[in-house]
Short mmCIF file of C-alpha atoms in Angstrom, two decimals:
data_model
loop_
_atom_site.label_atom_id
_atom_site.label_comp_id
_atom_site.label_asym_id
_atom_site.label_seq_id
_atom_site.Cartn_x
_atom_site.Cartn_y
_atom_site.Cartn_z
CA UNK A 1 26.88 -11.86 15.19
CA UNK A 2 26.35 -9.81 12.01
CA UNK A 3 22.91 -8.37 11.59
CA UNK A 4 22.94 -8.08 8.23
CA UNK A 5 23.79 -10.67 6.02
CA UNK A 6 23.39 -10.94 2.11
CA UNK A 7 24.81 -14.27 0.45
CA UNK A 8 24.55 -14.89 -3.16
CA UNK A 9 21.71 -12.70 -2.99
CA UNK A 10 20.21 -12.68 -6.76
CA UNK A 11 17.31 -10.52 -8.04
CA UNK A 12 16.22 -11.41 -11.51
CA UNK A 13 13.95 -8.79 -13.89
CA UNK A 14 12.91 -8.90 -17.07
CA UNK A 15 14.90 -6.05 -17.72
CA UNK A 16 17.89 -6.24 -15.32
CA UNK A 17 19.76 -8.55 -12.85
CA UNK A 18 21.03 -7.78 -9.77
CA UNK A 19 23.75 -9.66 -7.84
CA UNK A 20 25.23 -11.89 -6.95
CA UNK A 21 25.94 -9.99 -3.89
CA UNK A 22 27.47 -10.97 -0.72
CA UNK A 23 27.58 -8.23 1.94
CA UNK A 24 27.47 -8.58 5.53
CA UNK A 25 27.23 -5.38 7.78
CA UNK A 26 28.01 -4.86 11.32
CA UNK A 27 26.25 -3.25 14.26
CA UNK A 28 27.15 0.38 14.39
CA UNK A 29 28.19 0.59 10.89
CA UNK A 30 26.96 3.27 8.66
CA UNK A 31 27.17 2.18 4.70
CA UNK A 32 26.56 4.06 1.89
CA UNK A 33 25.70 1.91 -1.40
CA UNK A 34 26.67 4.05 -4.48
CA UNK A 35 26.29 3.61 -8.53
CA UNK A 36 24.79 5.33 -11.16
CA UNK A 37 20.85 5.06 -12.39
CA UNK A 38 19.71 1.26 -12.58
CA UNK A 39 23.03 0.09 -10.36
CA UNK A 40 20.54 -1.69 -8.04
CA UNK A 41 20.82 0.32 -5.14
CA UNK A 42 17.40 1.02 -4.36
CA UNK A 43 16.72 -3.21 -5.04
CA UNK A 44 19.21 -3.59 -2.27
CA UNK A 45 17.70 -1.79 -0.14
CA UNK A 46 14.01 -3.78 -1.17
CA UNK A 47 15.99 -6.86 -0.46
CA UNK A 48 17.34 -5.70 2.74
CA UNK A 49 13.56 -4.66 3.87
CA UNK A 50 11.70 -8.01 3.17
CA UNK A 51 10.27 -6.24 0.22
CA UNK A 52 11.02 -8.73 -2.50
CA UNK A 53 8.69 -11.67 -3.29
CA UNK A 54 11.36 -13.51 -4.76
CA UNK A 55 15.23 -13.58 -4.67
CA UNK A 56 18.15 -15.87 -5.13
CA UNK A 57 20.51 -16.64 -1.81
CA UNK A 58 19.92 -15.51 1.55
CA UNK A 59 19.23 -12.21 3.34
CA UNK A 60 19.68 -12.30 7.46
CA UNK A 61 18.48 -9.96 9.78
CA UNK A 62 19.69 -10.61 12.69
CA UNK A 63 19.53 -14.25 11.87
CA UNK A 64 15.96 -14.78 10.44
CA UNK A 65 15.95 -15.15 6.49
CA UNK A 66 13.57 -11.84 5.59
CA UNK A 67 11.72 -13.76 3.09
CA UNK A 68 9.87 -15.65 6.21
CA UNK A 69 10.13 -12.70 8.49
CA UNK A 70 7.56 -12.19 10.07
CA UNK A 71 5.78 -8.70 11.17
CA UNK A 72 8.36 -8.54 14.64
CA UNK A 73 10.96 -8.63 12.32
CA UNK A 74 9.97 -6.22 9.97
CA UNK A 75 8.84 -3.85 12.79
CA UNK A 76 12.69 -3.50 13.59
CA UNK A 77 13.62 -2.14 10.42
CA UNK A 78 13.17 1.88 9.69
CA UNK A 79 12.67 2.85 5.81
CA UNK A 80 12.97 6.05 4.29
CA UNK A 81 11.91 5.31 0.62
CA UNK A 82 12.73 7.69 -1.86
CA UNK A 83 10.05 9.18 -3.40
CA UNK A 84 6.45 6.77 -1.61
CA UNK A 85 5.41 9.61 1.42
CA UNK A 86 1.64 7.52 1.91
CA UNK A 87 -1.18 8.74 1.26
CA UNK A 88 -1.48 12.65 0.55
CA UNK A 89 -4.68 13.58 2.15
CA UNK A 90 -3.95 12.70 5.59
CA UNK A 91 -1.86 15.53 7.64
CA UNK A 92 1.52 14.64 9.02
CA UNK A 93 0.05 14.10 12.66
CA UNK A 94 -2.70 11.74 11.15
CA UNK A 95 0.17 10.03 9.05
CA UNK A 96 2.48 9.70 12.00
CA UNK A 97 -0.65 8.35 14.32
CA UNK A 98 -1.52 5.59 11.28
CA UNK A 99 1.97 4.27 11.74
CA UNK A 100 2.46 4.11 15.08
CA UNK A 101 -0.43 1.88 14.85
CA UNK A 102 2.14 -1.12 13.18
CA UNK A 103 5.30 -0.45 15.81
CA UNK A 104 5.44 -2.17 19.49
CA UNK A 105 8.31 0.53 20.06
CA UNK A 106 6.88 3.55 18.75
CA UNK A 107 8.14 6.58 20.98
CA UNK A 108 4.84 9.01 20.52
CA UNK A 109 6.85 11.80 22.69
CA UNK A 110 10.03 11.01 20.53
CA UNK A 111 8.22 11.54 17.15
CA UNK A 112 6.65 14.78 18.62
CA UNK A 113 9.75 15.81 19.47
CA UNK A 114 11.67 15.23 16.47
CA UNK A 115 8.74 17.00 14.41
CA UNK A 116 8.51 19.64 16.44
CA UNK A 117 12.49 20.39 16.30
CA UNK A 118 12.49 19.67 12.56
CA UNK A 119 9.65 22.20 12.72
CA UNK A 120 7.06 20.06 10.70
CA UNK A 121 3.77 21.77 9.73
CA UNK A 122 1.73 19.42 12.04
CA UNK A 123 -1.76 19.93 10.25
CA UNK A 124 -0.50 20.55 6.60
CA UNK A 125 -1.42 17.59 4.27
CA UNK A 126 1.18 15.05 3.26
CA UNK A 127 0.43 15.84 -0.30
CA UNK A 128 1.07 20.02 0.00
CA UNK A 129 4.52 19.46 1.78
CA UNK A 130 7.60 20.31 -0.01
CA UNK A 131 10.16 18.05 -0.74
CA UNK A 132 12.57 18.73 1.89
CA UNK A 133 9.66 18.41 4.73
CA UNK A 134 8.32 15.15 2.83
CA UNK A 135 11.95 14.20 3.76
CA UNK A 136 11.72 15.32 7.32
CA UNK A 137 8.55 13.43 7.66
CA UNK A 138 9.61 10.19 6.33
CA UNK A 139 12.62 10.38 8.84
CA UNK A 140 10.68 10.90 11.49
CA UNK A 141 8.68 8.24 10.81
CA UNK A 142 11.61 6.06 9.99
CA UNK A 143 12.88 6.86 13.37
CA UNK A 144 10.42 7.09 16.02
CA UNK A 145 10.60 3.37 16.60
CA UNK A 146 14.14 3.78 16.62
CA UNK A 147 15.04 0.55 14.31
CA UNK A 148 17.93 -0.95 15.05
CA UNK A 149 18.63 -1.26 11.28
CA UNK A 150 17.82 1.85 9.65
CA UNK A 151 17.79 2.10 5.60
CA UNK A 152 17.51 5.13 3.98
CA UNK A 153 17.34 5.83 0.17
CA UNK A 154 18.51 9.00 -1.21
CA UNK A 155 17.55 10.74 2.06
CA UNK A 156 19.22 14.15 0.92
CA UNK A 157 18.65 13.94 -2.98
CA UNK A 158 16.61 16.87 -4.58
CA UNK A 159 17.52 19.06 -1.05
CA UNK A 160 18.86 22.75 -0.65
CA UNK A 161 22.16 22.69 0.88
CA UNK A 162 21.11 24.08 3.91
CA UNK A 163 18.29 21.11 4.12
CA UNK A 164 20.93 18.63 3.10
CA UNK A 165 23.08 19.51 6.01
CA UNK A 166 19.94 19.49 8.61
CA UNK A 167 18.59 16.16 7.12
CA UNK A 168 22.44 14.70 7.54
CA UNK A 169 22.65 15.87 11.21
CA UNK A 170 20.06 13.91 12.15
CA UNK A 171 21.02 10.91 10.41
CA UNK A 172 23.98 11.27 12.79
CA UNK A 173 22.11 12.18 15.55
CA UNK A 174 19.78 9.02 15.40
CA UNK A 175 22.60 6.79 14.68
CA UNK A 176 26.24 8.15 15.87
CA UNK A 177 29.22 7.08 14.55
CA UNK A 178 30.07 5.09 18.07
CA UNK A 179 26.27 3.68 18.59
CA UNK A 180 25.12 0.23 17.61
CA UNK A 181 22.65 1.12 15.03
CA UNK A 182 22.87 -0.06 11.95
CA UNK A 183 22.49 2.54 8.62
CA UNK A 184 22.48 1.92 5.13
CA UNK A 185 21.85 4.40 2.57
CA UNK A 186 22.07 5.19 -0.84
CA UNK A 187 23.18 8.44 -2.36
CA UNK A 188 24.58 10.07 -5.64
CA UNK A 189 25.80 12.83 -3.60
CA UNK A 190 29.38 12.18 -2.98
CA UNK A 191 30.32 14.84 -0.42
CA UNK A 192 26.87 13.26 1.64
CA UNK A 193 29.09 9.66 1.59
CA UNK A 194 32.25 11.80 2.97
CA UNK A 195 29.88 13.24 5.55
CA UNK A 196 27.94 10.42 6.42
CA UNK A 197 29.39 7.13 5.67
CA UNK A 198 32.29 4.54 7.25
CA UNK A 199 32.06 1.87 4.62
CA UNK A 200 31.14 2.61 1.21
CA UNK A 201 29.72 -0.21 -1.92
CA UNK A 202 29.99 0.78 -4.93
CA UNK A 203 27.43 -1.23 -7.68
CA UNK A 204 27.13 -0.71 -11.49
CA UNK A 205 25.03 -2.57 -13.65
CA UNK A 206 23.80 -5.00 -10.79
CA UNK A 207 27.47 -6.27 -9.94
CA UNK A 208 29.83 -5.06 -6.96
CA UNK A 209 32.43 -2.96 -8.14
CA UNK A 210 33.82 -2.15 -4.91
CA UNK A 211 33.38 -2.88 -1.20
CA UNK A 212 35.97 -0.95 1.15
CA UNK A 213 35.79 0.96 4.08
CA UNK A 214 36.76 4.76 4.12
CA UNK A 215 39.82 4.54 5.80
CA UNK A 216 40.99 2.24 3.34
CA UNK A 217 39.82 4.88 0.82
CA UNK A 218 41.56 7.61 2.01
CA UNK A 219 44.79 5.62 2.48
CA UNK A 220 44.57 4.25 -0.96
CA UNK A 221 44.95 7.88 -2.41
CA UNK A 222 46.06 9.95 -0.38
CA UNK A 223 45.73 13.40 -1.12
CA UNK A 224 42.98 13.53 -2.70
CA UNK A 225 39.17 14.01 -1.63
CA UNK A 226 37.16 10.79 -0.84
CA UNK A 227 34.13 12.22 -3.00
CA UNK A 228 37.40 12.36 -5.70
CA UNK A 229 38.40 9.06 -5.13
CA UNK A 230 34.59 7.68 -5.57
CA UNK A 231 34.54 9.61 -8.88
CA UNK A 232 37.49 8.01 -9.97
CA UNK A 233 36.49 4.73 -9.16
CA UNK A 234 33.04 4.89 -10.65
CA UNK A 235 34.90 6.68 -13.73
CA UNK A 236 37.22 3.62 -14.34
CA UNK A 237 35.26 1.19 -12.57
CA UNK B 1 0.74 -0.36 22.24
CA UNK B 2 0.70 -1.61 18.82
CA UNK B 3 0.21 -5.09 17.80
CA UNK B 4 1.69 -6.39 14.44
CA UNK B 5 0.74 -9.46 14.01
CA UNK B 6 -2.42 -8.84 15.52
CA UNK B 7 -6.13 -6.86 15.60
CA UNK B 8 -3.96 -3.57 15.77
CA UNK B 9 -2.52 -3.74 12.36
CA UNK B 10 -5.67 -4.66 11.18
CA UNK B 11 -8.02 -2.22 12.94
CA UNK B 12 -6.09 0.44 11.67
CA UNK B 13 -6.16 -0.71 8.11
CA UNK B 14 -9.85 -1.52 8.42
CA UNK B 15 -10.52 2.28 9.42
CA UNK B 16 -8.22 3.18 6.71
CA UNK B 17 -10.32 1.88 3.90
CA UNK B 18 -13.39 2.83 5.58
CA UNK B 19 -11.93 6.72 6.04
CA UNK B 20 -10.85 6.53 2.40
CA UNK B 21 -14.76 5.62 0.95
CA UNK B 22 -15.95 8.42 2.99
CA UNK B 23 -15.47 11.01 0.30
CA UNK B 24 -17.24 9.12 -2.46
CA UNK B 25 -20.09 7.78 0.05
CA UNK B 26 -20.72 11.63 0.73
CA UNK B 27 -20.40 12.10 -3.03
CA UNK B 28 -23.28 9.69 -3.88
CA UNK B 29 -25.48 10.65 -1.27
CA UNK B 30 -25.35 14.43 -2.31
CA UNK B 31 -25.33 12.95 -6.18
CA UNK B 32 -28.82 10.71 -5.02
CA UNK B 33 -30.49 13.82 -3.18
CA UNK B 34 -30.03 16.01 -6.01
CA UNK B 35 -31.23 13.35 -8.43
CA UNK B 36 -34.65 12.51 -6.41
CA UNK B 37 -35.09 16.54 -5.98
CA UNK B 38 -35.34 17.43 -9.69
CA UNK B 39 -37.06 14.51 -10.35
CA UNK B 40 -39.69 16.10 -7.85
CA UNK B 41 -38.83 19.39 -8.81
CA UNK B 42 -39.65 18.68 -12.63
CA UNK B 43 -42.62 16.50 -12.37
CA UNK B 44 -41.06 13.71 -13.54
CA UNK B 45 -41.08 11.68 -10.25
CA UNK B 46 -42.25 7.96 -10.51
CA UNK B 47 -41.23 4.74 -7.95
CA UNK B 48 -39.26 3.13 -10.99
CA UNK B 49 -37.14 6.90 -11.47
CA UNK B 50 -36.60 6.83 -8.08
CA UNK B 51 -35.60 3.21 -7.78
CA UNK B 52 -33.23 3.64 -10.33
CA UNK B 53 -31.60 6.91 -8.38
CA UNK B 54 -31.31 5.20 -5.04
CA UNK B 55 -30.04 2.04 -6.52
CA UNK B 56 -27.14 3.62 -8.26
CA UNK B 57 -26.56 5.79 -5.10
CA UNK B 58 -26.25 1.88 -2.83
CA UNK B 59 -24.07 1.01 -5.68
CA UNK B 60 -21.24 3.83 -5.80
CA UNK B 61 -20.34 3.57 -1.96
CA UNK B 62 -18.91 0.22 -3.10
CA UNK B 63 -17.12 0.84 -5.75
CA UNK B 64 -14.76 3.39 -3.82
CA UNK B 65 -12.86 -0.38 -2.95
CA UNK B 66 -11.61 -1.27 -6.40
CA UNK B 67 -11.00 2.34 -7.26
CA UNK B 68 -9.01 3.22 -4.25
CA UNK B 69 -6.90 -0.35 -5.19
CA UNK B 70 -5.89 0.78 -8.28
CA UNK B 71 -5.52 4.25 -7.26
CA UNK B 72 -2.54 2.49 -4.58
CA UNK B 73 -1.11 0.91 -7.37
CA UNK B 74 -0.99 3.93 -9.64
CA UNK B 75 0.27 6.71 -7.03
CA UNK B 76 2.27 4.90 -4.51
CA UNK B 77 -0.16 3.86 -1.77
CA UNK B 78 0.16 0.58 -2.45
CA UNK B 79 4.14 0.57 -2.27
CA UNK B 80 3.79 2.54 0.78
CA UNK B 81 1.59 -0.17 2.77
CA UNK B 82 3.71 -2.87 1.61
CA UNK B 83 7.05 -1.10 3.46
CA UNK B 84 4.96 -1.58 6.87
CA UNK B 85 5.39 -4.47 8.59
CA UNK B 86 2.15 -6.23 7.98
CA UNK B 87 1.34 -9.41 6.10
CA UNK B 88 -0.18 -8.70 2.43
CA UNK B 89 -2.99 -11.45 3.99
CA UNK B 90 -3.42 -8.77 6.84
CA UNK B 91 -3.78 -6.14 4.11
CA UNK B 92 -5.70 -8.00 1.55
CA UNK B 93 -8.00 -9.00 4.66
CA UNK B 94 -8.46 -5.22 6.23
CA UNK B 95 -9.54 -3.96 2.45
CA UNK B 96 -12.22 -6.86 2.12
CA UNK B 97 -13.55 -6.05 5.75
CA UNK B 98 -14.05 -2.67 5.48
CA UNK B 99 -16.23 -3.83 2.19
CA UNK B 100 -18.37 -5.90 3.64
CA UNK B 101 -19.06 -3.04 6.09
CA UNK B 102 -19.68 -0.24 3.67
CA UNK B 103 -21.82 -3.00 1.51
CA UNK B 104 -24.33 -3.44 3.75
CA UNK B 105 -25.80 0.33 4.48
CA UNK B 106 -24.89 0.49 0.32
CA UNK B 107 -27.51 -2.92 0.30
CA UNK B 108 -30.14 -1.19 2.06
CA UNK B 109 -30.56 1.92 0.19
CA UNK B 110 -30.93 -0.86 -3.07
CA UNK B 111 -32.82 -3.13 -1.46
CA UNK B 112 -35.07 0.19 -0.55
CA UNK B 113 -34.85 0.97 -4.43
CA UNK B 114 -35.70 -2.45 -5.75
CA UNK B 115 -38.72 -2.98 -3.20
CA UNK B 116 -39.88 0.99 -4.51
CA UNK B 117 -39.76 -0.27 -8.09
CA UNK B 118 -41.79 -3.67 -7.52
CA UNK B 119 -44.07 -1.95 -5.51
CA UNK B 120 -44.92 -0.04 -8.59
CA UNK B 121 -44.46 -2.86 -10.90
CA UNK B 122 -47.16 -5.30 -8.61
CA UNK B 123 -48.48 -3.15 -5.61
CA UNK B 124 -50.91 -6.09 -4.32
CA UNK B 125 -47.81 -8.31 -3.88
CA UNK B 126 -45.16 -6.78 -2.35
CA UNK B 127 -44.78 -7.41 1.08
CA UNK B 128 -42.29 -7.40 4.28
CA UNK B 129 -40.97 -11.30 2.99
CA UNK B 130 -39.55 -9.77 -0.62
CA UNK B 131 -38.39 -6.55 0.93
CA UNK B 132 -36.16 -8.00 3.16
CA UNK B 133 -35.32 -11.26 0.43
CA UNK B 134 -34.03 -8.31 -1.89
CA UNK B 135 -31.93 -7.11 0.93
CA UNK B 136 -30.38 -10.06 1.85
CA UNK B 137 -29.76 -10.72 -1.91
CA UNK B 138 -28.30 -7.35 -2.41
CA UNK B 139 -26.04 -7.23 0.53
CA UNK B 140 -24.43 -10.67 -0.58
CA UNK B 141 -24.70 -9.50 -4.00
CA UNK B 142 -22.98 -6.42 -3.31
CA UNK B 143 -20.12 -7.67 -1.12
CA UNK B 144 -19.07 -10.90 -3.65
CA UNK B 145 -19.21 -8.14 -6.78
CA UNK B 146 -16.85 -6.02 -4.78
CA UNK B 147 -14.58 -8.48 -3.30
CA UNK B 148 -14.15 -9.61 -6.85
CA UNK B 149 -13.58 -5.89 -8.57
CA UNK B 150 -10.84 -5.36 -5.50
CA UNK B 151 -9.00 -8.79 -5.95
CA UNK B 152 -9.24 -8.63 -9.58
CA UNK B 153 -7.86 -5.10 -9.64
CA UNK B 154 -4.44 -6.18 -6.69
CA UNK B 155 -3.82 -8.96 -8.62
CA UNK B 156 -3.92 -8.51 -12.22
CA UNK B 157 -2.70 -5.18 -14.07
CA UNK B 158 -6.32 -4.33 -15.47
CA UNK B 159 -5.29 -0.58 -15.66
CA UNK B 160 -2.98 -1.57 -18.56
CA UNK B 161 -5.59 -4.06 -20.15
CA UNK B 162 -7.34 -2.36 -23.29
CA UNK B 163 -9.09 -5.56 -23.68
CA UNK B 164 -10.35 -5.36 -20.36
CA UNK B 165 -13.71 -3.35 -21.27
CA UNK B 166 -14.61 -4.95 -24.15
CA UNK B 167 -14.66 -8.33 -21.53
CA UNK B 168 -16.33 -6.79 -19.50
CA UNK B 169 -19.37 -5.51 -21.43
CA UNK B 170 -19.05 -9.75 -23.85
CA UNK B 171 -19.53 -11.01 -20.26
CA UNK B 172 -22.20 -8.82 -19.26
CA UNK B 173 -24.12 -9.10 -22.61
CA UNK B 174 -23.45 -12.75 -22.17
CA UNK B 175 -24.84 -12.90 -18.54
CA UNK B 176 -27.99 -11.39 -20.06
CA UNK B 177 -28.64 -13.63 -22.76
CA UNK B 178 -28.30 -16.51 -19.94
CA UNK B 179 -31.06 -14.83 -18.20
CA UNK B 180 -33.40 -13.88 -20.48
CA UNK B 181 -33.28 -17.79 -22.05
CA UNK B 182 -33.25 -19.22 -18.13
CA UNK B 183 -34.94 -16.64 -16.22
CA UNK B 184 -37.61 -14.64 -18.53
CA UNK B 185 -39.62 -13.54 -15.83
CA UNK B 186 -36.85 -12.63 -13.05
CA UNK B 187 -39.24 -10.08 -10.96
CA UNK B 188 -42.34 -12.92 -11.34
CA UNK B 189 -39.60 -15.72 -9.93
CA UNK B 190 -38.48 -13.70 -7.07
CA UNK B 191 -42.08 -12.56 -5.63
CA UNK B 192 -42.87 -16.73 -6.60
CA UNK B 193 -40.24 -17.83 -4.52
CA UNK B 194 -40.48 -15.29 -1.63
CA UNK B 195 -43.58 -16.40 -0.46
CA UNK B 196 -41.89 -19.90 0.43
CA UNK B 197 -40.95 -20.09 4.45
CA UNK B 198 -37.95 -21.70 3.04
CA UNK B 199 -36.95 -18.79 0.48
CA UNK B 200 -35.06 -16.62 3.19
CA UNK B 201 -33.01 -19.48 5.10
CA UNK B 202 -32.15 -20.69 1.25
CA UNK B 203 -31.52 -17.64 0.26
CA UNK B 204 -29.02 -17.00 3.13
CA UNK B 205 -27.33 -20.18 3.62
CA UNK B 206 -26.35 -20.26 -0.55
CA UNK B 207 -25.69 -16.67 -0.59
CA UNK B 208 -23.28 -17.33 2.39
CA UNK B 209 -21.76 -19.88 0.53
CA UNK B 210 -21.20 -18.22 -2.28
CA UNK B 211 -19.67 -14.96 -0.53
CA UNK B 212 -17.57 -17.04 1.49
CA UNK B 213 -16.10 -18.87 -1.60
CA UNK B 214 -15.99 -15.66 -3.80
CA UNK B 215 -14.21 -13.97 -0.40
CA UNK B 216 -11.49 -17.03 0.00
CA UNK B 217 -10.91 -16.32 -3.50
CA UNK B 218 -10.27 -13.00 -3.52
CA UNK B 219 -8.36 -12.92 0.11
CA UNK B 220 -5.86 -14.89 -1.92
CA UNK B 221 -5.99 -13.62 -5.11
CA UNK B 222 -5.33 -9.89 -3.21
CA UNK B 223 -3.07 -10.87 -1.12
CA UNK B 224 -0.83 -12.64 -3.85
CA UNK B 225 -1.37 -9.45 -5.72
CA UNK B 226 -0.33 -7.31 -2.97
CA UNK B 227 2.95 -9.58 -2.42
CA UNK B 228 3.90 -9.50 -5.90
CA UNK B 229 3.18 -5.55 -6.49
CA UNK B 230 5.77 -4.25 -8.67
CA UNK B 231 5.58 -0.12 -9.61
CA UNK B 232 4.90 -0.36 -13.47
CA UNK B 233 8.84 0.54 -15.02
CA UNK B 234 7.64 4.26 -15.84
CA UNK B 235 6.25 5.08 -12.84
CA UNK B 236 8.91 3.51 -10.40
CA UNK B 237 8.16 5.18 -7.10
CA UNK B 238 10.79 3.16 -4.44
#
């Protein structure tokens, strides 16, 4: 079975309309969603969290609609938001300790770990870190239930090289290429979805412009980069 | 071991809130001891001056609830609870809990206040009966005002309402005419009543009532506001 499922999935603002999307995603798979500003990636994602009050169609994980998911479900599903850290006065060992409080399968030796490694300032304040540790911490916390879905938006956006490569390791790390963990994540950075990604989704304005995996990619122009061939796509749509 | 849908979730948002008032709890404490010492300091020191210090300090403690509601909505906290996998019920519930806790020491420094100021106002009748009346009042009082201010403050978007303190002051003037054409003689009434053996039962079982319908009514209001929470277009955090 599919853990992920999105039919006619609909999300209607004021201001913009998302969807109708229909997306299904596979155990193991890694997918990056790409599209300019206001494409409705980081809505996606919402949806795909249990986030959104209301929506049009269906979205499955692992069978249970996520509108009437309950906490168990929810607890299964490891968010790095883009910008939301929590709350700024606590220090990243008190953050870390409040959520462990809402995961069954928090790892308290695994989060330790990966903090220590990603050499987190334990006792600095969430609000004085700097964006690349904020990063770090919200992975860490993402991950130390280890989710089997795991939905990151622009994990490496804003990020020194040498930060972006670090942050993408351990996106591979937590979820390899040959496990059966699910990861979805959004990016503008193309040469992150060449790194990163086996399936890529391209959305503009709310629609799907493009759903194809990279081997397809790469064998549909060959020759050229896949970060090139995303350009070209989004260029021409 | 962590317990969603259970007391885990909501112990640890309980001592959230309560952590979170601690700052402006210390705040008005220091703000009420430096208050009561000039007043000393200067001369000017009466029961009514001091009534009017420690009452505001009870107050304040309880008004760190709404404020820290809207402050989630405005910076991100709010998005940030909603992404963990607890029920907005479970949230709306841990912020009205940790209320009613921080109400009732906040009760007892009024209740302290108000008995200091009618003991100045009518010495020969205060006794033990209105002292802990007031208290009682105050503590419902205090806990149905702020279960109100939170809900109001999750569910609607007061912080872009201009209208919203000119509403605020119609009602209260309003509230105020009510009493002075209904209730002339409020301090008179209360010392009346509280010499009744019925007046604290009464007082209890209606206030009880009336908290427990003000709380069902904010527990959903909150909660639906919590559900629905939408980052305001220019300030779009996730």
């Amino acid at each position: 079975m599919q853990p992920v499922v999105m039919s006619d999935f609909t999300v209607e603002y004021p201001e913009f309309t998302l969807g109708p999307l229909d997306l299904s995603l596979d155990r193991g798979e890694r997918v990056a969603l790409v599209g300019p500003n206001g494409a409705g990636k980081s809505t996606t994602l919402k949806g795909l969290v249990g986030l959104l009050p209301r929506y049009g169609g269906s979205v499955t994980f692992d069978g249970t609609e996520l509108r009437d998911a309950g906490a168990e479900v929810r607890a299964r599903i490891g968010v790095l938001p883009e910008r939301v850290l929590g709350f700024g006065w606590m220090t990243v060992t008190e953050h870390l300790d409040f959520l462990a409080s809402f995961y069954p399968t928090w790892d308290f030796r695994y989060a330790a770990e990966l903090a220590q490694r990603l050499e987190l300032p334990e006792s600095t304040k969430v609000a004085d870190l700097s964006k690349g540790n904020g990063v770090k911490l919200s992975l860490v916390a993402a991950e130390a239930y280890r989710p089997p879905l795991l939905l990151l938006d622009e994990p490496t956006s804003g990020l020194d090289p040498v930060m972006r490569t670090e942050v993408l390791d351990l996106i591979e790390e937590c979820a390899p290429r040959d496990g059966d963990r699910t990861v979805v994540f959004s990016s503008h950075i193309l040469e992150d979805i060449e790194a990163a990604a086996d399936r890529v989704v391209m959305l503009r304005e709310g629609r799907l412009l493009m759903d194809a995996s990279v081997v397809e990619l790469r064998a549909g122009n060959p020759g050229a980069s896949l970060s090139q061939t995303l350009r070209e796509r989004l260029a021409h749509g | 071991m962590a317990d969603p849908n259970g007391y885990g979730a909501l112990r640890a948002l309980v001592r959230l809130e309560m952590r979170r008032s601690i700052p402006l709890v210390g705040r008005a404490l220091i703000f009420g001891g430096v208050l009561s010492t000039v007043l000393l300091a200067t001369g000017t020191f009466t029961f009514p001056r001091l009534a009017f210090v420690l009452g505001l300090t009870g107050i304040i403690p309880v008004m760190a609830f709404p404020m820290n509601a809207l402050r989630d909505k405005l910076d991100g906290g709010l998005e940030f609870l909603r992404i963990l996998p607890v029920p907005p019920e479970t949230q709306a519930a841990a912020r009205l809990l940790a209320l009613a806790v921080v109400a009732l020491p906040a009760a007892l420094l009024c209740a302290v206040a108000a008995a200091l100021a009618l003991q100045a106002d009518a010495p020969q009748i205060i006794g033990p009966q209105p002292v802990l009346g007031l208290f009682v009042a105050l503590s419902l009082g205090l806990v149905g005002f702020g279960f109100f201010a939170v809900a109001v403050v999750l569910r609607f978007p007061v912080h872009q309402s201009g209208y919203l303190p000119l509403m605020l002051m119609a009602a209260l003037v309003g509230m105020s005419e009510l009493g002075n054409r209904y209730l002339p003689d409020p301090v008179g009434a209360f010392l009346a009543l509280s010499g009744h053996a019925w007046f604290l039962p009464a007082l209890w079982t209606s206030g009880i009532a009336m908290v427990g319908a003000l709380g069902w009514l904010a527990f959903h209001l909150a909660s639906e506001g919590i559900a629905r929470f939408r980052p305001a277009k220019n300030r779009i955090l996730w």
